[in-house]
Amino acid sequence: MGRVHEKKVLITGGAQGLGACFGKMLVAEGAQVALSDINLEGAEATAAEINESHPGAAVAIKHDVTSKADWENALAVAADHMGGISVLINNAGIGTWGNIETETYENWRRTQEIDVDSIFIGTQLAMPYLKESQPASIINISSVAGMVADSMMLSYNVAKSGVWMMSKSIALHCAKSGYDIRSNSVHPVFTRTPIVDPLIQLGGGGEEGEQKLVRQIPLRRLGEPEDVGYCVLYLASDESRFVTAAEFKIDGGITA
Ligand SMILES: NC(=O)c1ccc[n+]([C@@H]2O[C@H](COP(=O)([O-])OP(=O)(O)OC[C@H]3O[C@@H](n4cnc5c(N)ncnc54)[C@H](O)[C@@H]3O)[C@@H](O)[C@H]2O)c1
């Protein structure tokens, strides 16, 4: 039996990058997954790839995480397809680049709405489903940028630190209420997905741009999606049953 046998997992931002990788790794260990994304075509392609080797294990759902109505629909469709929801992975997110003098209010608002407000809206709506499928786990994808500031990541720093604290507050509420629902945050460093491309371009592009990022990381390489996936797999499984309100840095040592 797999490490997440019979877990029913909703992953936001599941079309590509980290979310798609989590879906593949979780299914390989026995889970069913619902991949939701604003990019339905991408989510459908990833679900089809998973279903080729594990028929029926994945479903794709159109979902803008800033929309309450989309959340209601995504949760209902996911629960219907999988027979419940026992793991919620709040993964959808965007990165923005700007300092206190250059960042626009529109960019600031959009980052807060997609990266942090969505987790409040969605997790609140997901609580009845998670309570129905205990033991349950909420996994929020924050960033090392939620712990360490950069002058050019103003909006992203604030959003991801909000995700970090929200995870703890949710964890304490669930524990106090006697629910077997854990809540933790995951903090990756630069990891090889499309979200990092603009940062590589800013550093001059190609190998040179990548090396500018790599030089900051003690382990001297970018993260791979699977590096984060192994942490998510642990948090989705009952192996982490005594772990809540914790933060997991998958960062090659950068925050040391
Ligand atoms: N890759 C990294 O270096 C890195 C580092 C730290 C944290 N993160 C975080 O990991 C998460 C996943 O990022 P990724 O690297 O896979 O990036 P990515 O850009 O490859 O994937 C993000 C996914 O989120 C989806 N998305 C964007 N806005 C959405 C919305 N409003 N509603 C629904 N879906 C939406 C996109 O369509 C995309 O499929 C993000 O929260 C990101 O901030 C990534």
Coordinates of C-alpha atoms in Angstrom, one line a residue, residues 15-120:
A15 CA -1.8 22.5 -14.0
Q16 CA 2.0 22.9 -14.0
G17 CA 5.1 23.4 -11.9
L18 CA 4.9 22.3 -8.3
G19 CA 1.2 21.5 -8.2
A20 CA 1.5 19.1 -11.2
C21 CA 4.5 17.4 -9.6
F22 CA 2.6 17.0 -6.2
G23 CA -0.3 15.4 -8.1
K24 CA 2.0 12.8 -9.8
M25 CA 3.9 11.9 -6.7
L26 CA 0.8 11.6 -4.5
V27 CA -1.0 9.4 -7.1
A28 CA 2.1 7.2 -7.3
E29 CA 1.7 6.6 -3.5
G30 CA -2.0 5.7 -3.7
A31 CA -3.9 9.0 -3.5
Q32 CA -6.7 10.4 -5.7
V33 CA -6.2 14.0 -6.7
A34 CA -8.3 16.9 -8.0
L35 CA -6.1 19.3 -9.9
S36 CA -7.7 22.8 -9.9
D37 CA -6.4 25.7 -11.9
I38 CA -7.4 28.9 -13.7
N39 CA -5.7 27.2 -16.7
L40 CA -8.2 24.4 -17.3
E41 CA -6.4 23.1 -20.4
G42 CA -3.1 22.7 -18.5
A43 CA -4.9 20.9 -15.6
E44 CA -6.7 18.6 -18.0
A45 CA -3.4 17.7 -19.7
T46 CA -1.7 16.9 -16.4
A47 CA -4.7 14.9 -15.2
A48 CA -4.7 13.0 -18.6
E49 CA -1.0 12.2 -18.1
I50 CA -1.7 10.8 -14.6
N51 CA -4.7 8.8 -15.7
E52 CA -2.7 7.1 -18.4
S53 CA -0.8 5.1 -15.7
H54 CA -3.5 5.3 -13.0
P55 CA -6.9 5.3 -14.6
G56 CA -9.4 7.6 -12.8
A57 CA -6.9 8.8 -10.2
A58 CA -7.0 12.5 -11.3
V59 CA -9.7 15.0 -12.2
A60 CA -9.2 18.5 -13.6
I61 CA -11.3 21.5 -12.4
K62 CA -11.5 25.1 -13.7
H63 CA -10.9 27.2 -10.6
D64 CA -9.8 30.9 -10.1
V65 CA -8.8 30.8 -6.4
T66 CA -9.8 34.5 -6.0
S67 CA -13.5 33.6 -6.7
K68 CA -15.7 32.3 -3.8
A69 CA -18.1 30.8 -6.3
D70 CA -15.2 28.9 -8.0
W71 CA -14.1 27.6 -4.7
E72 CA -17.6 26.3 -3.9
N73 CA -17.7 24.6 -7.2
A74 CA -14.2 23.1 -7.0
L75 CA -14.8 21.7 -3.6
A76 CA -18.1 20.2 -4.5
V77 CA -16.8 18.6 -7.8
A78 CA -13.6 17.3 -6.0
A79 CA -15.6 15.8 -3.2
D80 CA -18.1 14.2 -5.5
H81 CA -15.3 12.7 -7.7
M82 CA -13.1 11.4 -4.9
G83 CA -15.8 10.7 -2.2
G84 CA -14.6 13.5 0.0
I85 CA -11.5 15.7 0.6
S86 CA -9.0 14.8 3.3
V87 CA -6.0 16.9 2.1
L88 CA -6.1 20.5 0.9
I89 CA -3.0 21.8 -0.8
N90 CA -3.1 25.6 -1.2
N91 CA -0.5 25.9 -3.9
A92 CA -1.7 28.4 -6.6
G93 CA 0.3 31.5 -6.5
I94 CA 2.1 34.3 -8.4
G95 CA 5.3 36.2 -7.9
T96 CA 5.7 39.9 -8.4
W97 CA 8.7 42.1 -8.6
G98 CA 8.8 45.6 -7.2
N99 CA 10.0 47.7 -4.3
I100 CA 8.2 50.3 -2.2
E101 CA 8.8 53.0 -4.8
T102 CA 8.1 51.0 -7.9
E103 CA 5.4 48.5 -6.9
T104 CA 1.9 49.4 -8.1
Y105 CA -1.2 49.2 -5.9
E106 CA -2.8 47.0 -8.5
N107 CA 0.1 44.5 -8.4
W108 CA 0.1 44.6 -4.6
R109 CA -3.7 43.8 -4.4
R110 CA -3.5 41.1 -7.1
T111 CA -0.6 39.3 -5.2
Q112 CA -2.5 39.5 -1.9
E113 CA -5.7 38.2 -3.5
I114 CA -4.1 35.2 -5.3
D115 CA -1.5 34.3 -2.8
V116 CA -3.1 34.9 0.6
D117 CA -6.8 36.0 0.5
S118 CA -7.6 32.8 -1.6
I119 CA -6.3 30.6 1.2
F120 CA -8.6 32.3 3.8

